[in-house]
Amino acid sequence: IKRIGVLTSGGDAPGMNAAVRAVVRKGIFHGLTIFGVHRGYEGLIHGEIQEMSIGSVADIVLRGGTVLKTARSEEMKTPAGQQKALAQLQERKIDALVVIGGDGSFRGAQTLVAQGVKVAGIPGTIDNDIAGTDLTIGFDTAVNTVVDAVSKIRDTASSHDRTFIVEVMGRNCGNIALQAGLACGAESILVPEIPYDLDEISNKLLRGHQRGKNHSIILVAEGVGSAYKIGEELHVRSGFETRITVLGHLQRGGNPSALDVVIAAAMGGKAVEILMANETNRMTAYINQGVVSRPLDDAYGPRRPLNRELYDLANQLSI
Ligand code: F6P
């Protein structure tokens, strides 16, 4: 392996830049030529590819977003798009690719593996919804962003004696809601993995009220359904004034946390090592506090179930 491409794909996540920087600098350290592919598979298909120098990744280690830009590519799902992507790599004699993104991005990568391209995947998504790794790049930062936002919301909630329903991202996964909910002492946490009972939540609000507690934060993972509907139903059941905040894409931005940067750097380095060892169809994974290499197919295995123990504890702490 002499020439490696690197791209970011799918939703951006804080820490992706640190991973790109690690791929570029470690690759150059070992005498390889590294190419940055802009706009994910969209850019690959259209040949938006540039050689990266050491300086091209200066000052990005702590920057949110992705300097390579990203996209969700429909064309890469088609055989014609996959052929175009392959042709762009072949034209530049790029024989290996580091793909930083979520499981959709990995599926695109595997179509290239089938055509002989060596691929190492790096799990990058705020959702932490990829099997085979304990953490994905960006999750820790997103959780911290939610905690920060909720603490601000709590100030106004307690001033007005209101119940706030705060909707967080995560697609079909409740990990952001659970971790952030526990960290910010949310009164209830609703996740798609576990059924909820609005009567029970309403009774909890009423019990709190009897103890003199007049504001609450209910964290709802987006996979549960509309926070507006839940707010309305809770208002009807409890009589409390409710307000809704959908945190949305602010959860994707911001400087990455130190943990995300460290994981991203280690994964970027590991991805280069995988390709230098002539391996392919692998992913980097954070397991037991360390970064390891494992088959890319593991990303599609059964996802680690939501931490039920933590969920139960969060409920016990917010009686
Ligand atoms: O996968 C990351 C994520 O932010 C999800 O949490 C969310 O459901 C989705 O992407 C939003 O996607 P988009 O930015 O394309 O609207």
mmCIF file of C-alpha atoms and ligand atoms in Angstrom:
data_model
loop_
_atom_site.group_PDB
_atom_site.id
_atom_site.type_symbol
_atom_site.label_atom_id
_atom_site.label_comp_id
_atom_site.label_asym_id
_atom_site.label_seq_id
_atom_site.Cartn_x
_atom_site.Cartn_y
_atom_site.Cartn_z
ATOM 1 C CA ILE A 1 0.000 0.000 0.000
ATOM 2 C CA LYS A 2 1.441 3.345 -1.060
ATOM 3 C CA ARG A 3 -1.525 5.629 -1.663
ATOM 4 C CA ILE A 4 -4.439 5.973 0.734
ATOM 5 C CA GLY A 5 -7.609 8.033 0.369
ATOM 6 C CA VAL A 6 -9.568 9.305 3.360
ATOM 7 C CA LEU A 7 -13.157 10.522 3.423
ATOM 8 C CA THR A 8 -15.845 11.461 5.912
ATOM 9 C CA SER A 9 -19.388 10.407 5.135
ATOM 10 C CA GLY A 10 -22.898 10.661 6.593
ATOM 11 C CA GLY A 11 -23.645 13.025 9.480
ATOM 12 C CA ASP A 12 -20.608 14.963 10.667
ATOM 13 C CA ALA A 13 -19.417 14.345 14.200
ATOM 14 C CA PRO A 14 -17.024 16.275 16.454
ATOM 15 C CA GLY A 15 -13.663 14.506 16.360
ATOM 16 C CA MET A 16 -13.780 13.587 12.688
ATOM 17 C CA ASN A 17 -11.101 16.198 11.991
ATOM 18 C CA ALA A 18 -8.824 14.669 14.599
ATOM 19 C CA ALA A 19 -9.222 11.307 12.855
ATOM 20 C CA VAL A 20 -8.470 12.822 9.425
ATOM 21 C CA ARG A 21 -5.397 14.544 10.845
ATOM 22 C CA ALA A 22 -4.153 11.281 12.341
ATOM 23 C CA VAL A 23 -4.606 9.401 9.053
ATOM 24 C CA VAL A 24 -2.787 12.108 7.093
ATOM 25 C CA ARG A 25 0.104 12.586 9.499
ATOM 26 C CA LYS A 26 0.664 8.943 10.381
ATOM 27 C CA GLY A 27 0.482 8.025 6.712
ATOM 28 C CA ILE A 28 3.032 10.691 5.766
ATOM 29 C CA PHE A 29 5.208 9.655 8.726
ATOM 30 C CA HIS A 30 5.401 6.179 7.183
ATOM 31 C CA GLY A 31 6.174 7.507 3.713
ATOM 32 C CA LEU A 32 2.709 7.031 2.209
ATOM 33 C CA THR A 33 0.818 9.461 -0.004
ATOM 34 C CA ILE A 34 -2.528 10.473 1.439
ATOM 35 C CA PHE A 35 -5.455 11.865 -0.533
ATOM 36 C CA GLY A 36 -8.376 13.729 0.972
ATOM 37 C CA VAL A 37 -11.725 13.012 -0.683
ATOM 38 C CA HIS A 38 -14.167 15.901 -0.332
ATOM 39 C CA ARG A 39 -17.919 15.520 0.335
ATOM 40 C CA GLY A 40 -17.835 11.809 1.112
ATOM 41 C CA TYR A 41 -18.880 9.411 -1.631
ATOM 42 C CA GLU A 42 -20.441 12.270 -3.599
ATOM 43 C CA GLY A 43 -16.998 13.817 -3.958
ATOM 44 C CA LEU A 44 -15.406 10.448 -4.659
ATOM 45 C CA ILE A 45 -17.811 9.792 -7.506
ATOM 46 C CA HIS A 46 -17.117 13.226 -8.954
ATOM 47 C CA GLY A 47 -13.360 13.150 -8.463
ATOM 48 C CA GLU A 48 -13.052 15.788 -5.728
ATOM 49 C CA ILE A 49 -9.778 14.371 -4.504
ATOM 50 C CA GLN A 50 -6.621 16.195 -3.402
ATOM 51 C CA GLU A 51 -3.288 15.142 -2.030
ATOM 52 C CA MET A 52 -2.958 16.101 1.628
ATOM 53 C CA SER A 53 0.204 17.591 3.117
ATOM 54 C CA ILE A 54 1.221 17.787 6.764
ATOM 55 C CA GLY A 55 0.167 21.441 6.766
ATOM 56 C CA SER A 56 -3.243 20.702 5.264
ATOM 57 C CA VAL A 57 -4.384 19.329 8.609
ATOM 58 C CA ALA A 58 -2.786 21.984 10.807
ATOM 59 C CA ASP A 59 -5.038 23.559 13.445
ATOM 60 C CA ILE A 60 -7.960 21.203 12.971
ATOM 61 C CA VAL A 61 -7.470 18.742 15.814
ATOM 62 C CA LEU A 62 -9.955 20.536 18.074
ATOM 63 C CA ARG A 63 -12.297 21.848 15.408
ATOM 64 C CA GLY A 64 -15.837 20.511 15.091
ATOM 65 C CA GLY A 65 -17.390 19.385 11.809
ATOM 66 C CA THR A 66 -15.222 17.921 9.067
ATOM 67 C CA VAL A 67 -12.813 19.923 6.921
ATOM 68 C CA LEU A 68 -13.208 17.274 4.216
ATOM 69 C CA LYS A 69 -16.943 18.013 4.218
ATOM 70 C CA THR A 70 -19.483 15.231 4.114
ATOM 71 C CA ALA A 71 -22.615 14.120 2.315
ATOM 72 C CA ARG A 72 -25.234 11.418 2.309
ATOM 73 C CA SER A 73 -24.836 9.908 -1.156
ATOM 74 C CA GLU A 74 -27.762 8.256 -2.914
ATOM 75 C CA GLU A 75 -25.653 7.625 -6.006
ATOM 76 C CA MET A 76 -23.194 5.467 -4.066
ATOM 77 C CA LYS A 77 -26.073 3.072 -3.385
ATOM 78 C CA THR A 78 -26.297 2.321 -7.115
ATOM 79 C CA PRO A 79 -23.911 0.005 -9.043
ATOM 80 C CA ALA A 80 -23.277 2.848 -11.518
ATOM 81 C CA GLY A 81 -22.211 5.177 -8.684
ATOM 82 C CA GLN A 82 -19.988 2.492 -7.187
ATOM 83 C CA GLN A 83 -18.270 1.982 -10.557
ATOM 84 C CA LYS A 84 -17.631 5.713 -10.890
ATOM 85 C CA ALA A 85 -16.150 5.789 -7.382
ATOM 86 C CA LEU A 86 -13.894 2.856 -8.195
ATOM 87 C CA ALA A 87 -12.759 4.453 -11.451
ATOM 88 C CA GLN A 88 -11.768 7.663 -9.625
ATOM 89 C CA LEU A 89 -9.606 5.673 -7.222
ATOM 90 C CA GLN A 90 -8.041 3.611 -10.011
ATOM 91 C CA GLU A 91 -7.281 6.708 -12.062
ATOM 92 C CA ARG A 92 -5.164 8.033 -9.170
ATOM 93 C CA LYS A 93 -3.756 4.613 -8.264
ATOM 94 C CA ILE A 94 -5.267 4.919 -4.807
ATOM 95 C CA ASP A 95 -5.376 1.367 -3.526
ATOM 96 C CA ALA A 96 -6.813 1.868 -0.062
ATOM 97 C CA LEU A 97 -9.468 3.993 1.587
ATOM 98 C CA VAL A 98 -10.211 5.086 5.138
ATOM 99 C CA VAL A 99 -13.928 5.706 5.561
ATOM 100 C CA ILE A 100 -14.993 7.722 8.606
ATOM 101 C CA GLY A 101 -18.733 7.572 9.194
ATOM 102 C CA GLY A 102 -21.683 5.494 10.306
ATOM 103 C CA ASP A 103 -23.015 2.133 9.186
ATOM 104 C CA GLY A 104 -24.455 3.519 5.942
ATOM 105 C CA SER A 105 -20.979 4.775 5.073
ATOM 106 C CA PHE A 106 -19.541 1.348 5.822
ATOM 107 C CA ARG A 107 -22.000 -0.285 3.417
ATOM 108 C CA GLY A 108 -20.707 1.983 0.661
ATOM 109 C CA ALA A 109 -17.173 0.988 1.634
ATOM 110 C CA GLN A 110 -17.958 -2.693 1.350
ATOM 111 C CA THR A 111 -19.043 -2.323 -2.259
ATOM 112 C CA LEU A 112 -15.504 -1.052 -2.920
ATOM 113 C CA VAL A 113 -13.982 -3.901 -0.921
ATOM 114 C CA ALA A 114 -15.787 -6.259 -3.290
ATOM 115 C CA GLN A 115 -13.932 -4.537 -6.166
ATOM 116 C CA GLY A 116 -10.527 -5.028 -4.561
ATOM 117 C CA VAL A 117 -10.103 -1.704 -2.744
ATOM 118 C CA LYS A 118 -8.547 -2.118 0.689
ATOM 119 C CA VAL A 119 -10.778 -0.451 3.259
ATOM 120 C CA ALA A 120 -10.555 0.468 6.927
ATOM 121 C CA GLY A 121 -13.678 1.960 8.532
ATOM 122 C CA ILE A 122 -13.656 4.365 11.467
ATOM 123 C CA PRO A 123 -16.963 4.652 13.351
ATOM 124 C CA GLY A 124 -17.888 8.328 13.479
ATOM 125 C CA THR A 125 -21.388 9.383 14.487
ATOM 126 C CA ILE A 126 -22.818 11.186 17.488
ATOM 127 C CA ASP A 127 -25.459 8.440 17.812
ATOM 128 C CA ASN A 128 -23.141 5.709 19.191
ATOM 129 C CA ASP A 129 -25.301 3.227 17.326
ATOM 130 C CA ILE A 130 -22.651 1.103 15.623
ATOM 131 C CA ALA A 131 -22.201 -2.491 16.714
ATOM 132 C CA GLY A 132 -18.713 -3.767 17.434
ATOM 133 C CA THR A 133 -17.417 -0.692 19.259
ATOM 134 C CA ASP A 134 -18.143 0.695 22.706
ATOM 135 C CA LEU A 135 -17.900 4.262 21.442
ATOM 136 C CA THR A 136 -18.165 6.135 18.177
ATOM 137 C CA ILE A 137 -16.357 9.402 17.505
ATOM 138 C CA GLY A 138 -18.537 12.366 18.457
ATOM 139 C CA PHE A 139 -20.803 10.681 20.975
ATOM 140 C CA ASP A 140 -19.026 11.964 24.076
ATOM 141 C CA THR A 141 -19.030 15.530 22.762
ATOM 142 C CA ALA A 142 -22.715 15.364 21.837
ATOM 143 C CA VAL A 143 -23.614 14.088 25.303
ATOM 144 C CA ASN A 144 -21.686 16.966 26.863
ATOM 145 C CA THR A 145 -23.416 19.420 24.532
ATOM 146 C CA VAL A 146 -26.818 18.101 25.620
ATOM 147 C CA VAL A 147 -25.877 18.335 29.299
ATOM 148 C CA ASP A 148 -24.738 21.921 28.800
ATOM 149 C CA ALA A 149 -27.950 22.853 26.972
ATOM 150 C CA VAL A 150 -30.191 21.163 29.535
ATOM 151 C CA SER A 151 -28.511 22.956 32.404
ATOM 152 C CA LYS A 152 -29.452 26.239 30.708
ATOM 153 C CA ILE A 153 -32.985 25.030 30.106
ATOM 154 C CA ARG A 154 -33.229 24.049 33.764
ATOM 155 C CA ASP A 155 -32.578 27.646 34.806
ATOM 156 C CA THR A 156 -35.642 28.882 32.971
ATOM 157 C CA ALA A 157 -37.696 25.779 33.796
ATOM 158 C CA SER A 158 -37.192 26.306 37.524
ATOM 159 C CA SER A 159 -37.824 30.062 37.263
ATOM 160 C CA HIS A 160 -41.220 29.458 35.644
ATOM 161 C CA ASP A 161 -42.171 26.184 37.332
ATOM 162 C CA ARG A 162 -42.431 24.464 33.981
ATOM 163 C CA THR A 163 -41.973 20.992 32.659
ATOM 164 C CA PHE A 164 -39.609 20.890 29.704
ATOM 165 C CA ILE A 165 -39.600 18.127 27.154
ATOM 166 C CA VAL A 166 -36.166 18.158 25.520
ATOM 167 C CA GLU A 167 -35.749 16.131 22.349
ATOM 168 C CA VAL A 168 -32.275 14.835 21.562
ATOM 169 C CA MET A 169 -30.812 13.102 18.518
ATOM 170 C CA GLY A 170 -29.738 9.491 18.199
ATOM 171 C CA ARG A 171 -31.819 8.182 15.318
ATOM 172 C CA ASN A 172 -33.228 4.828 16.596
ATOM 173 C CA CYS A 173 -30.863 4.675 19.496
ATOM 174 C CA GLY A 174 -31.379 6.002 23.037
ATOM 175 C CA ASN A 175 -27.719 6.245 24.033
ATOM 176 C CA ILE A 176 -27.450 10.047 23.877
ATOM 177 C CA ALA A 177 -30.687 10.455 25.855
ATOM 178 C CA LEU A 178 -29.661 7.931 28.497
ATOM 179 C CA GLN A 179 -26.127 9.174 29.113
ATOM 180 C CA ALA A 180 -27.052 12.841 28.992
ATOM 181 C CA GLY A 181 -30.213 12.246 31.036
ATOM 182 C CA LEU A 182 -28.303 10.586 33.833
ATOM 183 C CA ALA A 183 -25.587 13.225 33.702
ATOM 184 C CA CYS A 184 -27.985 16.156 33.979
ATOM 185 C CA GLY A 185 -30.398 14.549 36.433
ATOM 186 C CA ALA A 186 -33.362 14.464 34.066
ATOM 187 C CA GLU A 187 -36.592 13.548 35.840
ATOM 188 C CA SER A 188 -37.545 11.108 33.069
ATOM 189 C CA ILE A 189 -35.703 9.640 30.115
ATOM 190 C CA LEU A 190 -37.614 8.241 27.140
ATOM 191 C CA VAL A 191 -35.719 5.952 24.771
ATOM 192 C CA PRO A 192 -36.915 3.896 21.795
ATOM 193 C CA GLU A 193 -35.536 0.664 23.259
ATOM 194 C CA ILE A 194 -37.785 0.691 26.346
ATOM 195 C CA PRO A 195 -41.548 1.237 26.425
ATOM 196 C CA TYR A 196 -42.769 4.167 28.493
ATOM 197 C CA ASP A 197 -45.987 4.965 30.258
ATOM 198 C CA LEU A 198 -47.153 8.596 30.148
ATOM 199 C CA ASP A 199 -49.482 8.046 33.119
ATOM 200 C CA GLU A 200 -46.528 6.920 35.175
ATOM 201 C CA ILE A 201 -44.480 9.940 34.100
ATOM 202 C CA SER A 202 -47.393 12.215 34.878
ATOM 203 C CA ASN A 203 -47.789 10.638 38.338
ATOM 204 C CA LYS A 204 -44.106 11.206 38.934
ATOM 205 C CA LEU A 205 -44.562 14.886 38.090
ATOM 206 C CA LEU A 206 -47.485 15.081 40.521
ATOM 207 C CA ARG A 207 -45.530 13.320 43.273
ATOM 208 C CA GLY A 208 -42.699 15.795 42.764
ATOM 209 C CA HIS A 209 -45.159 18.669 42.930
ATOM 210 C CA GLN A 210 -46.454 17.418 46.286
ATOM 211 C CA ARG A 211 -42.889 17.504 47.595
ATOM 212 C CA GLY A 212 -42.545 21.095 46.417
ATOM 213 C CA LYS A 213 -40.732 20.357 43.173
ATOM 214 C CA ASN A 214 -42.273 22.439 40.452
ATOM 215 C CA HIS A 215 -40.104 21.984 37.419
ATOM 216 C CA SER A 216 -38.901 18.947 35.512
ATOM 217 C CA ILE A 217 -36.801 17.964 32.561
ATOM 218 C CA ILE A 218 -37.964 15.062 30.438
ATOM 219 C CA LEU A 219 -35.381 13.939 27.926
ATOM 220 C CA VAL A 220 -36.839 12.280 24.838
ATOM 221 C CA ALA A 221 -34.743 10.468 22.248
ATOM 222 C CA GLU A 222 -35.888 11.401 18.734
ATOM 223 C CA GLY A 223 -36.537 7.719 17.958
ATOM 224 C CA VAL A 224 -39.394 7.733 20.498
ATOM 225 C CA GLY A 225 -41.588 10.082 18.484
ATOM 226 C CA SER A 226 -42.652 13.693 18.588
ATOM 227 C CA ALA A 227 -41.652 15.616 21.690
ATOM 228 C CA TYR A 228 -44.530 18.018 20.919
ATOM 229 C CA LYS A 229 -47.071 15.228 21.146
ATOM 230 C CA ILE A 230 -45.575 13.927 24.361
ATOM 231 C CA GLY A 231 -45.592 17.445 25.828
ATOM 232 C CA GLU A 232 -49.231 17.919 24.920
ATOM 233 C CA GLU A 233 -50.286 14.585 26.393
ATOM 234 C CA LEU A 234 -48.376 15.231 29.607
ATOM 235 C CA HIS A 235 -50.027 18.618 29.899
ATOM 236 C CA VAL A 236 -53.456 17.026 29.543
ATOM 237 C CA ARG A 237 -52.671 14.320 32.091
ATOM 238 C CA SER A 238 -50.856 16.394 34.729
ATOM 239 C CA GLY A 239 -52.199 19.889 34.172
ATOM 240 C CA PHE A 240 -48.630 21.235 34.267
ATOM 241 C CA GLU A 241 -47.427 23.827 31.817
ATOM 242 C CA THR A 242 -45.085 22.204 29.338
ATOM 243 C CA ARG A 243 -42.560 23.620 26.902
ATOM 244 C CA ILE A 244 -40.702 21.792 24.170
ATOM 245 C CA THR A 245 -37.096 22.221 23.055
ATOM 246 C CA VAL A 246 -35.756 20.239 20.126
ATOM 247 C CA LEU A 247 -31.985 20.515 20.425
ATOM 248 C CA GLY A 248 -31.428 19.431 16.825
ATOM 249 C CA HIS A 249 -28.196 19.965 14.974
ATOM 250 C CA LEU A 250 -26.443 21.963 17.665
ATOM 251 C CA GLN A 251 -25.687 18.490 19.047
ATOM 252 C CA ARG A 252 -23.506 17.817 16.022
ATOM 253 C CA GLY A 253 -21.330 20.913 16.387
ATOM 254 C CA GLY A 254 -18.695 22.256 18.719
ATOM 255 C CA ASN A 255 -15.137 21.412 19.612
ATOM 256 C CA PRO A 256 -14.689 17.722 20.329
ATOM 257 C CA SER A 257 -14.114 16.640 23.915
ATOM 258 C CA ALA A 258 -10.655 15.405 24.845
ATOM 259 C CA LEU A 259 -12.017 11.853 24.933
ATOM 260 C CA ASP A 260 -13.342 12.127 21.394
ATOM 261 C CA VAL A 261 -10.058 13.576 20.139
ATOM 262 C CA VAL A 262 -8.031 10.819 21.782
ATOM 263 C CA ILE A 263 -10.276 8.078 20.411
ATOM 264 C CA ALA A 264 -10.323 9.694 16.967
ATOM 265 C CA ALA A 265 -6.543 10.027 16.846
ATOM 266 C CA ALA A 266 -6.052 6.431 17.987
ATOM 267 C CA MET A 267 -8.567 5.188 15.423
ATOM 268 C CA GLY A 268 -6.957 7.212 12.625
ATOM 269 C CA GLY A 269 -3.576 5.749 13.508
ATOM 270 C CA LYS A 270 -4.971 2.224 13.746
ATOM 271 C CA ALA A 271 -6.688 2.537 10.359
ATOM 272 C CA VAL A 272 -3.360 3.375 8.701
ATOM 273 C CA GLU A 273 -1.734 0.405 10.451
ATOM 274 C CA ILE A 274 -4.498 -1.898 9.199
ATOM 275 C CA LEU A 275 -3.944 -0.812 5.605
ATOM 276 C CA MET A 276 -0.147 -0.901 5.876
ATOM 277 C CA ALA A 277 -0.508 -4.526 7.003
ATOM 278 C CA ASN A 278 -2.383 -5.130 3.736
ATOM 279 C CA GLU A 279 -5.562 -5.957 5.592
ATOM 280 C CA THR A 280 -8.980 -4.968 4.328
ATOM 281 C CA ASN A 281 -12.635 -4.964 5.288
ATOM 282 C CA ARG A 282 -11.718 -4.010 8.847
ATOM 283 C CA MET A 283 -12.951 -1.367 11.239
ATOM 284 C CA THR A 284 -11.371 0.314 14.206
ATOM 285 C CA ALA A 285 -13.202 -0.182 17.480
ATOM 286 C CA TYR A 286 -12.933 1.229 20.987
ATOM 287 C CA ILE A 287 -13.140 -1.700 23.359
ATOM 288 C CA ASN A 288 -12.114 -1.882 27.008
ATOM 289 C CA GLN A 289 -10.497 1.568 26.856
ATOM 290 C CA GLY A 290 -8.349 0.734 23.859
ATOM 291 C CA VAL A 291 -8.565 0.932 20.066
ATOM 292 C CA VAL A 292 -8.405 -2.366 18.192
ATOM 293 C CA SER A 293 -8.996 -3.689 14.689
ATOM 294 C CA ARG A 294 -11.907 -5.995 13.918
ATOM 295 C CA PRO A 295 -13.914 -7.162 10.899
ATOM 296 C CA LEU A 296 -16.044 -4.464 9.298
ATOM 297 C CA ASP A 297 -18.942 -6.927 9.268
ATOM 298 C CA ASP A 298 -19.045 -6.634 13.064
ATOM 299 C CA ALA A 299 -20.572 -3.186 12.541
ATOM 300 C CA TYR A 300 -23.740 -4.994 11.409
ATOM 301 C CA GLY A 301 -23.821 -7.540 14.207
ATOM 302 C CA PRO A 302 -26.234 -7.222 17.092
ATOM 303 C CA ARG A 303 -25.840 -3.822 18.688
ATOM 304 C CA ARG A 304 -24.933 -3.738 22.338
ATOM 305 C CA PRO A 305 -28.289 -3.365 24.074
ATOM 306 C CA LEU A 306 -29.031 -0.087 25.808
ATOM 307 C CA ASN A 307 -27.513 -0.165 29.275
ATOM 308 C CA ARG A 308 -30.599 -1.231 31.207
ATOM 309 C CA GLU A 309 -28.829 -1.022 34.539
ATOM 310 C CA LEU A 310 -27.989 2.635 33.936
ATOM 311 C CA TYR A 311 -31.535 3.310 32.746
ATOM 312 C CA ASP A 312 -33.025 1.757 35.889
ATOM 313 C CA LEU A 313 -30.576 3.669 38.059
ATOM 314 C CA ALA A 314 -31.515 6.952 36.355
ATOM 315 C CA ASN A 315 -35.139 6.220 37.194
ATOM 316 C CA GLN A 316 -34.325 5.336 40.776
ATOM 317 C CA LEU A 317 -32.370 8.568 41.189
ATOM 318 C CA SER A 318 -35.265 10.666 39.907
ATOM 319 C CA ILE A 319 -38.157 9.237 41.933
HETATM 320 O O1 F6P B 1 -26.645 10.232 12.548
HETATM 321 C C1 F6P B 1 -26.474 11.492 13.111
HETATM 322 C C2 F6P B 1 -27.759 12.256 13.094
HETATM 323 O O2 F6P B 1 -27.504 13.539 13.639
HETATM 324 C C3 F6P B 1 -28.941 11.598 13.788
HETATM 325 O O3 F6P B 1 -28.875 11.729 15.193
HETATM 326 C C4 F6P B 1 -30.097 12.296 13.167
HETATM 327 O O4 F6P B 1 -31.257 11.503 13.195
HETATM 328 C C5 F6P B 1 -29.633 12.506 11.747
HETATM 329 O O5 F6P B 1 -28.212 12.432 11.776
HETATM 330 C C6 F6P B 1 -30.042 13.810 11.111
HETATM 331 O O6 F6P B 1 -29.602 13.798 9.806
HETATM 332 P P1 F6P B 1 -29.543 15.083 8.875
HETATM 333 O O7 F6P B 1 -28.432 15.964 9.380
HETATM 334 O O8 F6P B 1 -29.245 14.543 7.521
HETATM 335 O O9 F6P B 1 -30.868 15.769 8.994
#
